[in-house]
Amino acid sequence: MFGIHDLGLFIVSGLLLNIMPGPDSLLIMARSAAQGWRAGVAAALGIGTGTMVHVLAAAVGLSALLATSATAFTVVKWVGAAYIVWCGIGMLRARLRSEAVDAPPPPPPLPLRRIYAQGFLTNVLNPKVALFFLAFVPQFIDADATNKPLAFVILGCIFNFNGMLWCNGLALFTAFASARLKVKPLVALWLNRVTGSLFLVLGARLALADRH
C-alpha cells in the first residue's frame, strides 16, 4: 500500500534505532530527573516536532540539499553544534540546590515552553538527522511507487510515533525512578553535569562530522 514494503521490518528497525542512546535521550532524562515528568514530556514533544520537520523537508526534497551542498551542510552543522554546546555549558553551570533554611531559594525551574524549544532545536539543527531519513526511509519505498513523497511522510510519521512512545516512556520512567529513589540534589547536579559534558562531546563530534 502506498508503495511501502517490509513495514514490519521498518517498525522494528525504527524502534531499535530510537532506543539507541543519543542527545535526545540524554536531554529527556536530564529534564525529567531535574523537574519531573512534565519537563521530560515537553522535551520529548519538542524532539518529535523537530523530527517531523526533517520528515517533511526530506519528503519535499529540501533535505537533499544538505546531502549535495557542502555549504548548506556546513552552515546547519555549525549552528546545530553551537546550540548543543551552549546547552551543555548551561547544564555544567548548574548549581547545587541547598536544603538549608537560611540558604537562598533555588533558581526557578525552566518553563516548559523553553524545554520544548530545547528539544526542538537540538533535533532540528542536527543535519545528521536529515541525512538519516534520506538514507533509511527510501529503503522501504518501492522504486515504482506512484507517490513517493506520500509514502515517505507515512513512514516518517510511523517512525516518529514509535519514537514518541519511547521518548515519553523514557520521560515517565526517569521521573518515576528519580522520585522512587529519592534522588538527592547532589545526584541531580552531577546528572546535569555528566549530561552537559556529553553534550559538549556530541557538539564537537557534530562540528567535525562530514556528510558521509
PDB file of N, CA, C and O in Angstrom, residues 72-112:
ATOM      1  N   ALA A  72      25.596  24.389   2.549  1.00  0.00           N
ATOM      2  CA  ALA A  72      24.374  24.264   3.359  1.00  0.00           C
ATOM      3  C   ALA A  72      24.603  23.328   4.531  1.00  0.00           C
ATOM      4  O   ALA A  72      24.183  23.616   5.660  1.00  0.00           O
ATOM      5  N   PHE A  73      25.256  22.215   4.266  1.00  0.00           N
ATOM      6  CA  PHE A  73      25.515  21.260   5.339  1.00  0.00           C
ATOM      7  C   PHE A  73      26.385  21.894   6.421  1.00  0.00           C
ATOM      8  O   PHE A  73      26.121  21.749   7.615  1.00  0.00           O
ATOM      9  N   THR A  74      27.420  22.616   6.011  1.00  0.00           N
ATOM     10  CA  THR A  74      28.348  23.209   6.974  1.00  0.00           C
ATOM     11  C   THR A  74      27.662  24.252   7.838  1.00  0.00           C
ATOM     12  O   THR A  74      27.867  24.304   9.056  1.00  0.00           O
ATOM     13  N   VAL A  75      26.806  25.080   7.225  1.00  0.00           N
ATOM     14  CA  VAL A  75      26.101  26.112   7.987  1.00  0.00           C
ATOM     15  C   VAL A  75      25.203  25.491   9.042  1.00  0.00           C
ATOM     16  O   VAL A  75      25.245  25.858  10.229  1.00  0.00           O
ATOM     17  N   VAL A  76      24.371  24.523   8.627  1.00  0.00           N
ATOM     18  CA  VAL A  76      23.457  23.878   9.579  1.00  0.00           C
ATOM     19  C   VAL A  76      24.249  23.118  10.639  1.00  0.00           C
ATOM     20  O   VAL A  76      23.895  23.125  11.828  1.00  0.00           O
ATOM     21  N   LYS A  77      25.340  22.480  10.216  1.00  0.00           N
ATOM     22  CA  LYS A  77      26.155  21.707  11.154  1.00  0.00           C
ATOM     23  C   LYS A  77      26.721  22.591  12.257  1.00  0.00           C
ATOM     24  O   LYS A  77      26.628  22.260  13.445  1.00  0.00           O
ATOM     25  N   TRP A  78      27.267  23.742  11.880  1.00  0.00           N
ATOM     26  CA  TRP A  78      27.882  24.601  12.879  1.00  0.00           C
ATOM     27  C   TRP A  78      26.847  25.267  13.784  1.00  0.00           C
ATOM     28  O   TRP A  78      27.081  25.440  14.985  1.00  0.00           O
ATOM     29  N   VAL A  79      25.710  25.625  13.232  1.00  0.00           N
ATOM     30  CA  VAL A  79      24.644  26.184  14.073  1.00  0.00           C
ATOM     31  C   VAL A  79      24.160  25.134  15.075  1.00  0.00           C
ATOM     32  O   VAL A  79      23.994  25.421  16.270  1.00  0.00           O
ATOM     33  N   GLY A  80      23.941  23.918  14.597  1.00  0.00           N
ATOM     34  CA  GLY A  80      23.500  22.849  15.488  1.00  0.00           C
ATOM     35  C   GLY A  80      24.528  22.516  16.540  1.00  0.00           C
ATOM     36  O   GLY A  80      24.198  22.330  17.723  1.00  0.00           O
ATOM     37  N   ALA A  81      25.801  22.441  16.144  1.00  0.00           N
ATOM     38  CA  ALA A  81      26.864  22.136  17.102  1.00  0.00           C
ATOM     39  C   ALA A  81      26.957  23.222  18.168  1.00  0.00           C
ATOM     40  O   ALA A  81      27.113  22.934  19.358  1.00  0.00           O
ATOM     41  N   ALA A  82      26.856  24.481  17.738  1.00  0.00           N
ATOM     42  CA  ALA A  82      26.936  25.591  18.690  1.00  0.00           C
ATOM     43  C   ALA A  82      25.788  25.546  19.693  1.00  0.00           C
ATOM     44  O   ALA A  82      25.984  25.791  20.894  1.00  0.00           O
ATOM     45  N   TYR A  83      24.594  25.210  19.215  1.00  0.00           N
ATOM     46  CA  TYR A  83      23.455  25.157  20.134  1.00  0.00           C
ATOM     47  C   TYR A  83      23.607  24.013  21.133  1.00  0.00           C
ATOM     48  O   TYR A  83      23.323  24.181  22.333  1.00  0.00           O
ATOM     49  N   ILE A  84      24.049  22.838  20.664  1.00  0.00           N
ATOM     50  CA  ILE A  84      24.234  21.703  21.568  1.00  0.00           C
ATOM     51  C   ILE A  84      25.303  22.024  22.613  1.00  0.00           C
ATOM     52  O   ILE A  84      25.151  21.712  23.800  1.00  0.00           O
ATOM     53  N   VAL A  85      26.400  22.652  22.188  1.00  0.00           N
ATOM     54  CA  VAL A  85      27.450  23.051  23.131  1.00  0.00           C
ATOM     55  C   VAL A  85      26.908  24.060  24.138  1.00  0.00           C
ATOM     56  O   VAL A  85      27.194  23.992  25.334  1.00  0.00           O
ATOM     57  N   TRP A  86      26.097  25.009  23.655  1.00  0.00           N
ATOM     58  CA  TRP A  86      25.505  26.008  24.547  1.00  0.00           C
ATOM     59  C   TRP A  86      24.629  25.340  25.604  1.00  0.00           C
ATOM     60  O   TRP A  86      24.672  25.710  26.784  1.00  0.00           O
ATOM     61  N   CYS A  87      23.831  24.343  25.191  1.00  0.00           N
ATOM     62  CA  CYS A  87      23.005  23.588  26.154  1.00  0.00           C
ATOM     63  C   CYS A  87      23.901  22.882  27.168  1.00  0.00           C
ATOM     64  O   CYS A  87      23.607  22.847  28.367  1.00  0.00           O
ATOM     65  N   GLY A  88      24.995  22.283  26.676  1.00  0.00           N
ATOM     66  CA  GLY A  88      25.907  21.582  27.573  1.00  0.00           C
ATOM     67  C   GLY A  88      26.531  22.513  28.589  1.00  0.00           C
ATOM     68  O   GLY A  88      26.633  22.173  29.781  1.00  0.00           O
ATOM     69  N   ILE A  89      26.941  23.697  28.154  1.00  0.00           N
ATOM     70  CA  ILE A  89      27.532  24.670  29.084  1.00  0.00           C
ATOM     71  C   ILE A  89      26.511  25.086  30.139  1.00  0.00           C
ATOM     72  O   ILE A  89      26.835  25.219  31.325  1.00  0.00           O
ATOM     73  N   GLY A  90      25.254  25.266  29.707  1.00  0.00           N
ATOM     74  CA  GLY A  90      24.208  25.620  30.668  1.00  0.00           C
ATOM     75  C   GLY A  90      24.027  24.553  31.732  1.00  0.00           C
ATOM     76  O   GLY A  90      23.827  24.865  32.917  1.00  0.00           O
ATOM     77  N   MET A  91      24.108  23.283  31.335  1.00  0.00           N
ATOM     78  CA  MET A  91      23.979  22.192  32.308  1.00  0.00           C
ATOM     79  C   MET A  91      25.192  22.131  33.231  1.00  0.00           C
ATOM     80  O   MET A  91      25.069  21.839  34.423  1.00  0.00           O
ATOM     81  N   LEU A  92      26.374  22.378  32.683  1.00  0.00           N
ATOM     82  CA  LEU A  92      27.584  22.349  33.504  1.00  0.00           C
ATOM     83  C   LEU A  92      27.590  23.467  34.541  1.00  0.00           C
ATOM     84  O   LEU A  92      28.226  23.334  35.592  1.00  0.00           O
ATOM     85  N   ARG A  93      26.898  24.548  34.258  1.00  0.00           N
ATOM     86  CA  ARG A  93      26.865  25.680  35.185  1.00  0.00           C
ATOM     87  C   ARG A  93      25.788  25.526  36.251  1.00  0.00           C
ATOM     88  O   ARG A  93      25.603  26.430  37.082  1.00  0.00           O
ATOM     89  N   ALA A  94      25.100  24.393  36.260  1.00  0.00           N
ATOM     90  CA  ALA A  94      24.052  24.176  37.263  1.00  0.00           C
ATOM     91  C   ALA A  94      24.641  24.220  38.663  1.00  0.00           C
ATOM     92  O   ALA A  94      25.759  23.766  38.906  1.00  0.00           O
ATOM     93  N   ARG A  95      23.903  24.774  39.581  1.00  0.00           N
ATOM     94  CA  ARG A  95      24.346  24.913  40.969  1.00  0.00           C
ATOM     95  C   ARG A  95      23.627  23.897  41.857  1.00  0.00           C
ATOM     96  O   ARG A  95      22.494  23.514  41.593  1.00  0.00           O
ATOM     97  N   LEU A  96      24.290  23.516  42.925  1.00  0.00           N
ATOM     98  CA  LEU A  96      23.695  22.603  43.895  1.00  0.00           C
ATOM     99  C   LEU A  96      22.604  23.322  44.668  1.00  0.00           C
ATOM    100  O   LEU A  96      22.822  24.417  45.189  1.00  0.00           O
ATOM    101  N   ARG A  97      21.432  22.707  44.750  1.00  0.00           N
ATOM    102  CA  ARG A  97      20.313  23.289  45.492  1.00  0.00           C
ATOM    103  C   ARG A  97      20.432  22.912  46.961  1.00  0.00           C
ATOM    104  O   ARG A  97      20.326  21.745  47.333  1.00  0.00           O
ATOM    105  N   SER A  98      20.644  23.871  47.798  1.00  0.00           N
ATOM    106  CA  SER A  98      20.798  23.610  49.223  1.00  0.00           C
ATOM    107  C   SER A  98      19.438  23.521  49.886  1.00  0.00           C
ATOM    108  O   SER A  98      18.510  24.235  49.543  1.00  0.00           O
ATOM    109  N   GLU A  99      19.362  22.645  50.902  1.00  0.00           N
ATOM    110  CA  GLU A  99      18.105  22.483  51.641  1.00  0.00           C
ATOM    111  C   GLU A  99      18.147  23.213  52.976  1.00  0.00           C
ATOM    112  O   GLU A  99      17.245  23.082  53.788  1.00  0.00           O
ATOM    113  N   ALA A 100      19.194  23.966  53.224  1.00  0.00           N
ATOM    114  CA  ALA A 100      19.298  24.690  54.482  1.00  0.00           C
ATOM    115  C   ALA A 100      18.228  25.779  54.553  1.00  0.00           C
ATOM    116  O   ALA A 100      17.854  26.379  53.548  1.00  0.00           O
ATOM    117  N   VAL A 101      17.812  26.068  55.773  1.00  0.00           N
ATOM    118  CA  VAL A 101      16.728  27.031  55.957  1.00  0.00           C
ATOM    119  C   VAL A 101      17.154  28.422  55.533  1.00  0.00           C
ATOM    120  O   VAL A 101      16.396  29.178  54.923  1.00  0.00           O
ATOM    121  N   ASP A 102      18.431  28.778  55.871  1.00  0.00           N
ATOM    122  CA  ASP A 102      18.881  30.130  55.584  1.00  0.00           C
ATOM    123  C   ASP A 102      19.527  30.266  54.209  1.00  0.00           C
ATOM    124  O   ASP A 102      20.093  31.305  53.893  1.00  0.00           O
ATOM    125  N   ALA A 103      19.427  29.210  53.410  1.00  0.00           N
ATOM    126  CA  ALA A 103      20.032  29.265  52.077  1.00  0.00           C
ATOM    127  C   ALA A 103      19.129  30.055  51.146  1.00  0.00           C
ATOM    128  O   ALA A 103      17.908  30.080  51.318  1.00  0.00           O
ATOM    129  N   PRO A 104      19.714  30.720  50.147  1.00  0.00           N
ATOM    130  CA  PRO A 104      18.876  31.439  49.174  1.00  0.00           C
ATOM    131  C   PRO A 104      18.032  30.456  48.396  1.00  0.00           C
ATOM    132  O   PRO A 104      18.401  29.303  48.213  1.00  0.00           O
ATOM    133  N   PRO A 105      16.862  30.888  47.948  1.00  0.00           N
ATOM    134  CA  PRO A 105      15.981  29.973  47.212  1.00  0.00           C
ATOM    135  C   PRO A 105      16.639  29.518  45.919  1.00  0.00           C
ATOM    136  O   PRO A 105      17.404  30.275  45.300  1.00  0.00           O
ATOM    137  N   PRO A 106      16.355  28.273  45.488  1.00  0.00           N
ATOM    138  CA  PRO A 106      16.947  27.782  44.244  1.00  0.00           C
ATOM    139  C   PRO A 106      16.374  28.543  43.055  1.00  0.00           C
ATOM    140  O   PRO A 106      15.297  29.133  43.136  1.00  0.00           O
ATOM    141  N   PRO A 107      17.116  28.556  41.958  1.00  0.00           N
ATOM    142  CA  PRO A 107      16.595  29.237  40.765  1.00  0.00           C
ATOM    143  C   PRO A 107      15.315  28.563  40.295  1.00  0.00           C
ATOM    144  O   PRO A 107      15.133  27.361  40.473  1.00  0.00           O
ATOM    145  N   PRO A 108      14.407  29.335  39.729  1.00  0.00           N
ATOM    146  CA  PRO A 108      13.138  28.742  39.287  1.00  0.00           C
ATOM    147  C   PRO A 108      13.380  27.714  38.191  1.00  0.00           C
ATOM    148  O   PRO A 108      14.338  27.827  37.416  1.00  0.00           O
ATOM    149  N   PRO A 109      12.525  26.698  38.095  1.00  0.00           N
ATOM    150  CA  PRO A 109      12.688  25.702  37.035  1.00  0.00           C
ATOM    151  C   PRO A 109      12.465  26.329  35.665  1.00  0.00           C
ATOM    152  O   PRO A 109      11.775  27.340  35.524  1.00  0.00           O
ATOM    153  N   LEU A 110      13.042  25.698  34.664  1.00  0.00           N
ATOM    154  CA  LEU A 110      12.860  26.196  33.305  1.00  0.00           C
ATOM    155  C   LEU A 110      11.401  26.081  32.895  1.00  0.00           C
ATOM    156  O   LEU A 110      10.755  25.076  33.177  1.00  0.00           O
ATOM    157  N   PRO A 111      10.848  27.089  32.235  1.00  0.00           N
ATOM    158  CA  PRO A 111       9.474  26.966  31.727  1.00  0.00           C
ATOM    159  C   PRO A 111       9.383  25.813  30.733  1.00  0.00           C
ATOM    160  O   PRO A 111      10.339  25.514  30.008  1.00  0.00           O
ATOM    161  N   LEU A 112       8.216  25.182  30.700  1.00  0.00           N
ATOM    162  CA  LEU A 112       8.039  24.044  29.804  1.00  0.00           C
ATOM    163  C   LEU A 112       8.217  24.442  28.340  1.00  0.00           C
ATOM    164  O   LEU A 112       8.735  23.652  27.545  1.00  0.00           O
TER     165      LEU A 112
END
